[in-house]
Coordinates of C-alpha atoms in Angstrom, one line a residue:
Chain A
M1 CA -78.9 45.7 48.0
K2 CA -80.6 44.2 45.1
Y3 CA -77.5 43.3 43.6
A4 CA -76.4 41.4 46.7
A5 CA -79.9 39.3 46.6
K6 CA -79.1 38.5 43.0
R7 CA -75.8 37.4 43.6
I8 CA -76.6 35.2 46.4
A9 CA -79.2 33.6 44.5
T10 CA -76.9 32.8 41.6
L11 CA -74.6 31.4 44.4
L12 CA -77.2 29.1 45.7
V13 CA -78.2 27.7 42.1
T14 CA -74.7 27.2 41.4
M15 CA -74.3 25.4 44.5
V16 CA -77.1 22.7 43.6
V17 CA -75.9 22.4 40.0
V18 CA -72.1 21.6 41.4
S19 CA -73.5 19.3 44.0
F20 CA -75.9 17.5 41.4
L21 CA -73.1 17.1 39.2
A22 CA -70.8 15.6 41.8
F23 CA -73.6 13.3 43.0
V24 CA -74.0 12.2 39.4
A25 CA -70.3 11.5 38.7
F26 CA -69.8 9.5 41.9
D27 CA -73.0 7.6 41.2
L28 CA -71.4 6.6 37.8
I29 CA -68.1 5.7 39.2
S30 CA -68.6 4.2 42.5
G31 CA -70.3 1.1 41.4
D32 CA -72.6 -0.7 43.7
P33 CA -72.3 0.2 47.3
A34 CA -74.1 -2.7 48.7
E35 CA -71.5 -4.7 47.1
M36 CA -68.7 -3.0 48.3
M37 CA -69.9 -3.0 51.8
L38 CA -70.8 -6.8 51.7
G39 CA -67.9 -7.9 49.7
T40 CA -67.9 -10.1 46.1
E41 CA -68.9 -13.3 48.1
A42 CA -72.2 -11.8 49.3
T43 CA -75.4 -13.9 48.4
P44 CA -77.6 -12.1 45.6
E45 CA -80.4 -12.0 48.3
A46 CA -78.5 -10.1 50.8
L47 CA -77.2 -7.5 48.2
A48 CA -80.9 -7.2 47.1
A49 CA -82.0 -6.6 50.7
L50 CA -79.3 -4.2 51.4
R51 CA -79.9 -2.2 48.2
E52 CA -83.3 -1.9 49.3
E53 CA -82.3 -0.7 52.7
M54 CA -80.0 1.9 51.5
G55 CA -82.6 3.1 48.8
L56 CA -80.4 2.3 46.0
N57 CA -83.6 1.3 43.7
R58 CA -84.9 4.7 43.7
P59 CA -84.4 7.1 40.7
L60 CA -81.4 9.1 40.7
V61 CA -83.0 12.4 41.3
V62 CA -85.0 11.2 44.5
R63 CA -81.8 9.9 45.6
Y64 CA -80.2 13.2 44.7
G65 CA -82.9 15.1 46.7
D66 CA -82.4 12.8 49.6
W67 CA -78.6 13.0 49.8
L68 CA -79.2 16.9 49.2
L69 CA -81.3 17.2 52.0
G70 CA -78.9 15.2 54.3
F71 CA -76.3 17.4 53.3
V72 CA -77.9 20.4 54.3
T73 CA -78.9 19.0 57.6
G74 CA -75.4 17.7 58.1
D75 CA -76.0 13.9 57.4
L76 CA -73.7 13.2 54.8
G77 CA -73.8 9.3 54.9
M78 CA -71.7 6.8 56.6
S79 CA -68.1 6.4 55.6
Y80 CA -67.3 2.7 54.1
D81 CA -64.0 2.5 56.0
Y82 CA -64.5 3.9 59.4
Y83 CA -68.3 3.0 59.7
Q84 CA -68.5 6.3 61.0
P85 CA -71.0 9.4 59.9
V86 CA -68.9 11.4 57.6
G87 CA -70.1 14.4 59.0
E88 CA -68.6 13.3 62.5
L89 CA -65.4 12.3 60.6
L90 CA -65.0 15.6 58.5
A91 CA -66.0 18.3 61.1
P92 CA -62.7 18.3 63.3
K93 CA -60.7 18.1 59.8
I94 CA -62.8 21.0 58.2
L95 CA -61.8 23.2 61.3
V96 CA -58.0 22.1 61.2
T97 CA -58.0 23.3 57.2
L98 CA -60.2 26.2 57.8
C99 CA -57.6 27.5 60.4
L100 CA -54.5 26.7 58.2
S101 CA -56.6 28.3 55.2
L102 CA -57.6 31.4 57.1
L103 CA -53.9 32.0 58.5
S104 CA -52.1 31.6 55.3
F105 CA -54.9 34.2 54.0
V106 CA -54.1 36.7 56.8
I107 CA -50.3 36.3 56.0
I108 CA -50.7 36.5 52.4
T109 CA -53.0 39.8 52.7
V110 CA -50.8 41.5 55.5
I111 CA -47.7 41.2 53.6
S112 CA -48.4 41.6 50.2
I113 CA -50.6 44.7 50.1
P114 CA -47.9 46.7 51.6
L115 CA -45.4 45.0 49.5
G116 CA -47.4 45.8 46.4
I117 CA -47.9 49.5 47.3
W118 CA -44.2 49.9 48.4
S119 CA -42.9 48.3 45.3
A120 CA -45.3 50.5 43.1
Q121 CA -43.5 53.5 44.2
R122 CA -40.0 52.3 43.0
S123 CA -39.4 51.7 39.4
G124 CA -36.8 51.1 36.7
G125 CA -33.3 50.1 36.7
L126 CA -31.6 47.8 39.7
F127 CA -34.9 47.8 41.4
G128 CA -37.0 46.8 38.7
A129 CA -34.3 44.0 37.8
V130 CA -34.1 42.7 41.5
H131 CA -37.6 42.9 41.8
T132 CA -38.7 41.0 38.7
T133 CA -36.1 38.1 39.2
G134 CA -37.0 37.8 43.3
N135 CA -40.7 38.0 42.5
Q136 CA -40.5 35.0 39.6
L137 CA -38.4 33.1 41.9
F138 CA -40.6 33.3 45.0
M139 CA -43.5 32.6 42.4
A140 CA -41.9 29.4 41.4
I141 CA -41.2 27.8 44.6
P142 CA -43.6 25.1 45.2
P143 CA -45.3 25.0 48.9
F144 CA -44.4 21.2 49.2
F145 CA -40.8 22.4 49.0
T146 CA -40.6 25.4 51.1
G147 CA -42.7 23.2 53.5
M148 CA -40.0 20.4 53.5
I149 CA -37.2 23.1 54.1
L150 CA -39.2 24.7 56.6
S151 CA -39.8 21.5 58.7
W152 CA -36.4 20.4 58.3
V153 CA -34.9 23.6 59.6
F154 CA -37.5 24.5 62.4
G155 CA -38.7 21.0 63.0
T156 CA -35.6 18.5 62.8
I157 CA -32.8 21.1 63.4
L158 CA -34.3 23.8 65.7
H159 CA -36.7 21.6 67.4
W160 CA -39.4 24.3 67.5
F161 CA -42.0 21.8 66.6
T162 CA -42.3 18.1 65.9
P163 CA -43.4 17.6 62.2
G164 CA -46.0 15.0 62.0
A165 CA -47.0 15.4 65.8
F166 CA -50.0 17.4 65.4
P167 CA -51.3 17.9 68.7
G168 CA -55.0 18.8 67.8
L169 CA -56.4 22.4 68.0
T170 CA -57.1 22.1 71.6
N171 CA -53.6 22.6 72.2
V172 CA -53.3 26.1 70.8
P173 CA -49.7 27.0 71.0
V174 CA -48.1 23.9 69.6
A175 CA -51.1 23.5 67.1
L176 CA -50.5 27.2 66.0
K177 CA -46.5 26.6 65.5
H178 CA -47.5 23.7 63.1
L179 CA -50.1 25.7 61.3
L180 CA -47.8 28.8 61.0
F181 CA -45.0 27.1 59.3
A182 CA -47.6 25.4 56.8
S183 CA -49.0 28.6 56.2
V184 CA -45.9 30.3 55.5
A185 CA -45.0 27.4 53.0
I186 CA -48.5 28.1 51.2
A187 CA -48.1 31.9 51.5
I188 CA -44.8 32.6 49.8
P189 CA -45.7 32.2 46.0
R190 CA -49.1 33.8 46.7
I191 CA -47.5 36.9 48.3
A192 CA -45.4 37.1 45.3
M193 CA -48.1 36.9 42.8
T194 CA -50.6 39.4 44.8
G195 CA -47.7 41.8 45.4
R196 CA -46.8 41.7 41.8
M197 CA -50.5 42.0 40.7
L198 CA -51.1 45.1 43.0
R199 CA -47.9 46.6 42.0
S200 CA -49.1 46.7 38.1
T201 CA -52.5 47.8 38.7
I202 CA -51.3 50.6 40.9
R203 CA -48.9 51.6 38.2
S204 CA -51.4 51.6 35.5
E205 CA -54.0 53.4 37.5
Q206 CA -51.3 56.0 38.2
R207 CA -51.2 56.9 34.5
K208 CA -54.7 57.7 34.4
S209 CA -56.3 61.3 34.0
Y210 CA -58.0 61.3 37.5
V211 CA -54.4 61.1 38.9
R212 CA -53.4 64.2 36.9
T213 CA -56.8 65.9 38.4
A214 CA -55.9 64.9 41.9
I215 CA -52.4 66.5 41.8
S216 CA -54.0 69.7 40.2
R217 CA -55.8 70.1 43.6
G218 CA -52.7 70.1 45.6
N219 CA -52.7 66.4 46.8
D220 CA -49.2 65.0 47.5
R221 CA -48.0 61.7 46.3
G222 CA -49.1 60.0 49.4
A223 CA -52.8 61.6 49.2
V224 CA -53.1 60.7 45.6
L225 CA -52.4 57.1 46.6
R226 CA -54.5 56.9 49.5
R227 CA -57.5 59.0 48.3
H228 CA -57.8 57.9 45.0
V229 CA -55.4 55.1 43.2
L230 CA -55.3 52.4 46.0
K231 CA -59.2 52.2 46.0
N232 CA -59.2 51.8 42.0
A233 CA -56.3 49.4 42.1
L234 CA -58.0 46.9 44.7
V235 CA -60.9 45.3 42.6
P236 CA -58.4 43.0 40.7
V237 CA -56.5 42.3 43.6
V238 CA -59.7 41.4 45.7
T239 CA -60.9 38.9 42.9
F240 CA -57.5 37.4 43.1
L241 CA -57.5 37.1 46.6
A242 CA -60.7 35.3 46.6
Q243 CA -59.1 32.8 44.0
T244 CA -56.2 32.4 46.1
M245 CA -58.6 31.9 49.1
A246 CA -60.2 29.1 47.1
E247 CA -56.9 27.8 45.8
I248 CA -55.3 27.6 49.4
V249 CA -57.3 24.9 50.4
A250 CA -56.5 22.7 47.4
G251 CA -52.7 23.7 47.7
G252 CA -53.0 22.9 51.4
I253 CA -53.7 19.1 50.3
V254 CA -50.0 18.7 49.7
V255 CA -48.7 21.0 52.7
E256 CA -50.9 19.2 55.0
Q257 CA -49.1 15.9 53.9
V258 CA -45.7 17.5 54.3
F259 CA -46.4 18.7 57.9
G260 CA -48.3 15.9 58.8
I261 CA -51.6 18.2 59.8
P262 CA -54.6 16.0 59.7
G263 CA -56.8 18.2 57.8
L264 CA -59.3 18.0 54.9
G265 CA -56.5 17.3 52.1
R266 CA -54.8 14.5 54.0
M267 CA -58.3 12.9 54.5
L268 CA -59.3 13.4 51.0
V269 CA -55.8 11.4 49.7
V270 CA -56.6 8.6 52.4
S271 CA -60.1 8.3 51.2
I272 CA -59.5 8.5 47.6
A273 CA -56.7 5.6 47.9
N274 CA -59.4 3.3 50.1
R275 CA -62.2 4.2 47.7
D276 CA -64.2 5.5 50.6
Y277 CA -66.8 7.3 48.1
P278 CA -69.1 9.2 50.8
V279 CA -66.2 10.8 52.1
V280 CA -64.7 11.7 48.9
Q281 CA -68.1 13.0 47.7
A282 CA -68.4 15.1 50.6
I283 CA -65.0 16.3 50.5
V284 CA -65.4 17.3 46.7
V285 CA -68.8 19.0 47.3
I286 CA -67.6 21.2 50.3
L287 CA -64.4 22.3 48.3
A288 CA -66.5 23.4 45.2
F289 CA -69.0 25.0 47.6
W290 CA -66.0 26.9 49.1
V291 CA -64.7 27.9 45.8
V292 CA -68.1 29.5 44.6
L293 CA -68.8 31.0 48.0
A294 CA -65.2 32.6 47.8
G295 CA -66.1 34.2 44.4
T296 CA -69.3 35.2 45.6
V297 CA -67.6 37.2 48.7
A298 CA -65.1 38.8 46.1
D299 CA -67.8 39.9 43.9
L300 CA -69.9 41.4 46.9
V301 CA -66.9 43.4 48.2
N302 CA -66.0 44.4 44.7
A303 CA -69.5 45.8 44.2
R304 CA -68.9 47.9 47.4
I305 CA -65.8 49.3 46.2
D306 CA -66.8 50.1 42.7
P307 CA -70.5 50.7 42.3
R308 CA -70.4 50.5 38.5
L309 CA -70.0 46.9 39.1
Q310 CA -73.7 46.4 40.4
L311 CA -74.6 47.8 36.9
G312 CA -73.6 44.7 35.3
G313 CA -76.0 42.3 37.1
D314 CA -75.1 38.7 36.5
A315 CA -72.1 39.6 34.5
Chain B
M1 CA -51.4 88.8 37.7
L2 CA -49.7 85.7 35.7
E3 CA -46.9 86.4 33.6
I4 CA -45.1 83.9 31.2
R5 CA -41.6 84.9 30.2
D6 CA -39.6 83.2 27.5
L7 CA -41.0 79.7 28.4
H8 CA -39.1 76.8 26.7
V9 CA -40.0 73.4 27.4
K10 CA -38.5 70.2 25.7
F11 CA -39.3 66.6 26.5
H12 CA -36.4 64.1 26.3
D13 CA -37.9 61.7 23.9
R14 CA -38.5 64.5 21.5
D15 CA -36.4 66.5 18.9
R16 CA -38.3 69.6 18.7
E17 CA -39.3 71.8 21.6
A18 CA -42.9 71.6 22.7
V19 CA -43.0 75.0 23.5
S20 CA -40.3 77.8 22.4
G21 CA -39.7 81.0 23.9
V22 CA -43.4 81.8 24.5
S23 CA -44.4 84.9 26.5
L24 CA -47.9 85.7 27.7
H25 CA -49.5 87.8 30.3
I26 CA -53.0 87.3 31.9
E27 CA -54.8 90.4 33.4
D28 CA -56.8 90.5 36.5
G29 CA -60.4 89.2 35.6
E30 CA -59.6 88.5 32.2
I31 CA -60.2 85.5 29.8
L32 CA -57.5 84.9 27.7
G33 CA -58.0 82.4 24.8
L34 CA -55.3 80.2 23.5
V35 CA -55.6 78.4 20.2
G36 CA -53.9 76.2 18.3
E37 CA -53.7 72.8 16.5
S38 CA -53.0 69.6 18.5
G39 CA -49.3 69.4 19.2
S40 CA -49.0 73.3 19.1
G41 CA -47.7 73.3 22.7
K42 CA -50.9 75.3 24.2
S43 CA -51.6 72.0 26.5
V44 CA -48.0 71.8 27.5
T45 CA -48.0 75.9 28.4
A46 CA -51.3 75.2 30.4
M47 CA -49.5 72.1 32.2
S48 CA -46.3 74.1 32.9
I49 CA -48.4 76.9 34.6
A50 CA -50.4 74.1 36.7
G51 CA -47.4 72.4 37.7
L52 CA -48.0 69.2 36.0
L53 CA -45.0 68.9 33.6
P54 CA -43.1 65.5 34.1
R55 CA -40.2 67.5 35.5
R56 CA -37.8 64.6 35.2
Q57 CA -38.6 64.0 31.7
C58 CA -38.0 67.3 30.1
D59 CA -35.8 70.5 30.2
Y60 CA -37.6 73.8 31.0
T61 CA -36.3 77.4 31.0
G62 CA -38.0 80.6 31.4
E63 CA -40.4 82.0 34.2
I64 CA -44.0 81.6 34.9
L65 CA -45.0 84.5 37.7
L66 CA -48.0 84.3 39.6
D67 CA -48.2 87.8 41.4
G68 CA -44.3 88.0 41.1
K69 CA -44.0 84.3 42.4
D70 CA -41.8 81.7 40.1
L71 CA -44.0 79.0 39.5
L72 CA -41.7 77.2 36.9
H73 CA -38.8 76.6 39.5
A74 CA -40.7 76.6 42.5
D75 CA -40.3 73.1 44.8
R76 CA -42.9 70.4 44.9
A77 CA -44.2 71.3 48.3
E78 CA -44.4 74.9 47.4
L79 CA -46.5 74.3 44.2
R80 CA -48.7 72.2 46.1
K81 CA -50.0 75.1 48.4
L82 CA -51.0 77.0 45.2
H83 CA -52.4 74.0 43.3
G84 CA -56.2 73.9 43.8
K85 CA -56.1 76.7 45.8
E86 CA -54.6 79.7 43.4
I87 CA -54.8 77.7 40.3
G88 CA -57.7 75.7 39.0
V89 CA -57.7 73.1 36.4
V90 CA -60.4 71.8 34.2
F91 CA -59.4 69.2 31.7
Q92 CA -60.8 67.7 28.5
E93 CA -62.5 64.6 29.3
P94 CA -64.5 64.9 32.3
M95 CA -65.1 61.3 32.7
S96 CA -61.6 60.2 32.8
S97 CA -60.8 63.3 34.9
M98 CA -62.7 62.1 37.8
D99 CA -62.2 59.5 39.9
P100 CA -64.5 56.9 39.2
L101 CA -65.0 55.4 42.6
M102 CA -65.2 58.7 44.6
K103 CA -68.7 60.7 44.9
I104 CA -69.1 63.9 43.1
G105 CA -69.5 65.8 46.2
E106 CA -66.5 64.7 47.8
Q107 CA -64.4 65.4 44.6
V108 CA -65.8 68.9 44.3
E109 CA -64.7 69.6 48.3
E110 CA -61.4 67.7 48.0
V111 CA -59.7 71.2 47.5
L112 CA -61.2 72.4 50.6
L113 CA -60.1 68.9 52.6
I114 CA -56.5 69.6 51.2
H115 CA -56.3 73.6 51.8
T116 CA -58.7 74.5 54.5
K117 CA -59.4 73.3 58.2
L118 CA -63.1 73.6 57.5
T119 CA -65.3 71.0 59.1
K120 CA -67.0 68.3 57.1
E121 CA -70.5 70.2 57.2
E122 CA -68.7 73.3 56.0
R123 CA -67.1 71.8 53.1
R124 CA -70.3 70.1 52.3
R125 CA -72.2 73.4 52.2
M126 CA -69.3 75.2 50.3
A127 CA -69.6 72.1 47.6
L128 CA -73.3 72.4 47.4
E129 CA -72.9 76.4 47.0
A130 CA -70.2 75.8 44.1
M131 CA -72.3 73.3 42.6
A132 CA -75.5 75.6 42.6
A133 CA -73.2 78.2 41.0
V134 CA -72.4 76.1 38.1
E135 CA -76.1 75.4 37.5
L136 CA -75.9 71.7 38.3
A137 CA -79.8 71.0 38.8
D138 CA -80.4 69.4 42.4
P139 CA -76.9 69.6 43.9
E140 CA -78.0 67.6 46.9
A141 CA -78.7 64.6 44.8
V142 CA -75.7 64.9 42.6
Y143 CA -73.5 65.2 45.6
D144 CA -74.1 61.5 46.5
K145 CA -73.6 60.1 42.8
Y146 CA -70.9 58.6 41.3
P147 CA -69.4 59.9 38.2
H148 CA -70.8 57.0 35.9
E149 CA -74.3 58.3 36.8
L150 CA -74.1 61.6 35.3
S151 CA -73.9 63.0 31.8
G152 CA -70.6 64.6 30.2
G153 CA -72.0 68.1 30.6
M154 CA -73.2 67.5 34.0
L155 CA -69.7 66.0 34.8
Q156 CA -67.9 69.0 33.2
R157 CA -70.1 71.1 35.3
A158 CA -69.0 69.2 38.4
M159 CA -65.4 69.7 37.4
I160 CA -65.6 73.5 37.3
A161 CA -67.5 73.4 40.5
A162 CA -64.6 71.5 41.9
A163 CA -62.1 74.0 40.3
I164 CA -63.8 77.0 41.7
V165 CA -65.2 75.9 45.1
I166 CA -62.1 77.5 46.8
K167 CA -62.2 80.8 44.6
P168 CA -58.6 80.3 42.9
R169 CA -57.3 83.4 41.3
L170 CA -56.8 81.6 37.8
L171 CA -58.5 78.9 36.1
L172 CA -56.9 76.8 33.5
L173 CA -59.2 75.5 31.1
D174 CA -57.6 72.8 28.7
E175 CA -60.4 72.3 26.0
P176 CA -63.2 72.1 28.6
T177 CA -66.0 71.8 25.7
T178 CA -64.2 69.7 23.3
A179 CA -65.6 66.5 24.2
L180 CA -69.1 67.7 24.5
D181 CA -72.0 68.2 22.1
V182 CA -72.5 71.4 20.7
T183 CA -75.5 72.5 22.8
I184 CA -73.8 71.6 25.8
Q185 CA -70.6 73.4 24.7
A186 CA -72.7 76.6 24.3
Q187 CA -74.1 76.1 28.0
I188 CA -70.7 75.6 29.5
L189 CA -69.4 79.2 27.6
D190 CA -72.3 80.8 28.8
L191 CA -71.4 79.3 32.7
L192 CA -67.8 80.3 32.2
K193 CA -68.6 83.8 31.1
K194 CA -70.9 84.2 34.0
L195 CA -68.4 82.9 36.7
N196 CA -66.0 85.4 35.2
R197 CA -68.3 88.4 35.3
E198 CA -69.7 87.6 38.7
S199 CA -66.5 86.2 40.7
G200 CA -63.8 87.8 38.8
I201 CA -61.7 84.8 38.3
S202 CA -59.2 85.1 35.5
M203 CA -59.1 82.2 33.1
L204 CA -56.9 80.6 30.5
F205 CA -59.1 79.0 27.8
I206 CA -57.5 76.7 25.5
S207 CA -59.2 75.5 22.5
H208 CA -58.3 74.7 18.9
N209 CA -61.5 76.3 17.7
L210 CA -61.2 80.0 17.1
N211 CA -64.9 80.3 16.8
V212 CA -65.5 79.2 20.5
V213 CA -62.7 81.3 21.8
R214 CA -64.1 84.4 20.0
K215 CA -67.6 83.9 22.0
L216 CA -65.5 84.1 25.4
C217 CA -62.5 86.0 25.0
R218 CA -61.6 89.6 24.6
R219 CA -57.7 88.6 24.1
V220 CA -56.5 85.6 22.2
A221 CA -53.1 84.2 21.6
V222 CA -52.4 81.8 18.6
M223 CA -49.7 79.1 18.8
Q224 CA -48.3 76.9 16.1
R225 CA -45.5 74.3 16.5
G226 CA -44.6 75.7 20.2
V227 CA -44.2 79.5 18.9
L228 CA -46.5 82.2 19.7
V229 CA -47.5 83.2 16.1
E230 CA -50.1 86.0 17.0
E231 CA -51.4 87.7 20.0
G232 CA -54.2 90.7 20.5
E233 CA -57.7 91.5 20.9
T234 CA -59.9 88.6 19.4
E235 CA -62.1 90.9 17.0
T236 CA -58.8 92.2 15.5
V237 CA -57.1 88.8 15.2
F238 CA -60.4 87.5 13.7
H239 CA -60.8 90.1 11.0
H240 CA -57.4 91.2 10.3
P241 CA -55.1 87.8 11.1
Q242 CA -51.5 88.8 10.6
H243 CA -49.8 85.6 10.5
P244 CA -50.4 82.9 7.4
Y245 CA -51.4 80.3 10.0
T246 CA -54.0 82.4 11.9
Q247 CA -55.2 83.5 8.2
R248 CA -55.6 79.7 7.9
L249 CA -57.5 79.2 10.9
V250 CA -59.9 81.9 10.5
A251 CA -60.7 80.9 6.9
A252 CA -61.3 77.2 8.2
I253 CA -64.2 78.4 10.1
P254 CA -67.5 78.0 8.1
T255 CA -68.5 81.3 6.5
R256 CA -72.1 81.3 8.1
C257 CA -70.7 81.1 11.5
R258 CA -68.4 84.1 10.6
K259 CA -71.3 86.3 9.4
E260 CA -73.8 85.1 12.0
D261 CA -71.2 86.0 14.7
Q262 CA -70.7 89.5 13.8
P263 CA -71.0 91.5 16.6

């Protein structure tokens, strides 16, 4: 419990630091927002008035505090392009990306864990060679490529869905088809990686002395695996899955483009192209939060699996 | 109760036999000492009895009879019924021999979970009894601890508790005290003696230390390079070693110990 409190405190501090860095970075690169809104022909008086109105004359730290307060309360500023609050603009996209990521994550977990366990039981010879080759191959397939193949086969040829015509989340069956194919594209290389990792941790655990003890007590292979090996093999896999969860969101950017899914990724690409900094900034901070949050969840889960990890404290 | 007849074990990746032609017997209620340096084949002998030989990586011939039943060539399913129930094993390194992520109590009662239909409460009660029998202080508290929270000596007691919780016929002790401090070592030896006296469990005690064996075993067998070179009453072997290797082993014991331990 104490460990959890400590870990969550660390999470909050990390979030503040990350968001501050993002704020400073965007403050440095984005130039003068007043000029961007009014254009280069604006009179100096008008510019000065707007700066005053937007609070740009205040010190950096004060503006950061103001922005952070806004961020926590859901006020992410105004989009330069859409003249719409960033929060309102992003909320539906976040939901889409979240659905896509969770779906990919479920597919990865549900397939890779049984696959890793199964492949760990087989070794050497032909199986080893086929496994290694297949694994390398699937790991190397970039999601956008799988995405293109999938949308060509299932969209253009079989007409199971219309690529680019994402109906919105309210139309569940159709939306689900879009998201499913995109998730599969994201999941394939990750399934290969996770499966291989689980296979290798299981195999290294199986060589440990406690396995010999378990056999000497009369456990059969399955029971040794279920009662002892799996739990011990899980910690690095949980960490890896958390990284995956974080990276899916980033990896989703390209796949969202391929399938025409209006998620955070597409929004980010468009906003960068249009120099819509408040939107870019909000997305960057949200993604950063997502990454540190996934790491924290992994640590908490692992501390429950392996009580020794609670001893290390902040390590 | 246990009889080994002409046991040969050869690992595929070695030129020399790990065990060549060993014959041994253990009587009911006896503690037999098995002494030899590392690589002498004493652990492989024990692993053969415990059914822990990697069968696909070695050739083996001979017989290991537990009450007339051959263990060496029994099939896996048959062996699993004996593992833990008839034969308990305690290994050298208590820390690595325990599952780091399972509570001590669960590991102690695992044998009961596998071999009996006892309820959770009954298993817990028996585990606590076994933990008390091995003189673990405060079994209730230790039950819920993880291996990393205990000292080496306490862990080894827990390992012994796990091995005797179901009252096996034979306890294989593979250098159970080697990794422990000398004072803890003496305590564990006393404990084993007590368990043997009170419950009559037969034991095979493996050590490279003849002096430790002498404190515990009435009879001792000495192995060198896979061969049984000497066998007999411990005191006889100790005072009148016949084989040159045994003579060297005895000579290697500091003289002070030899004198102090005169019975």
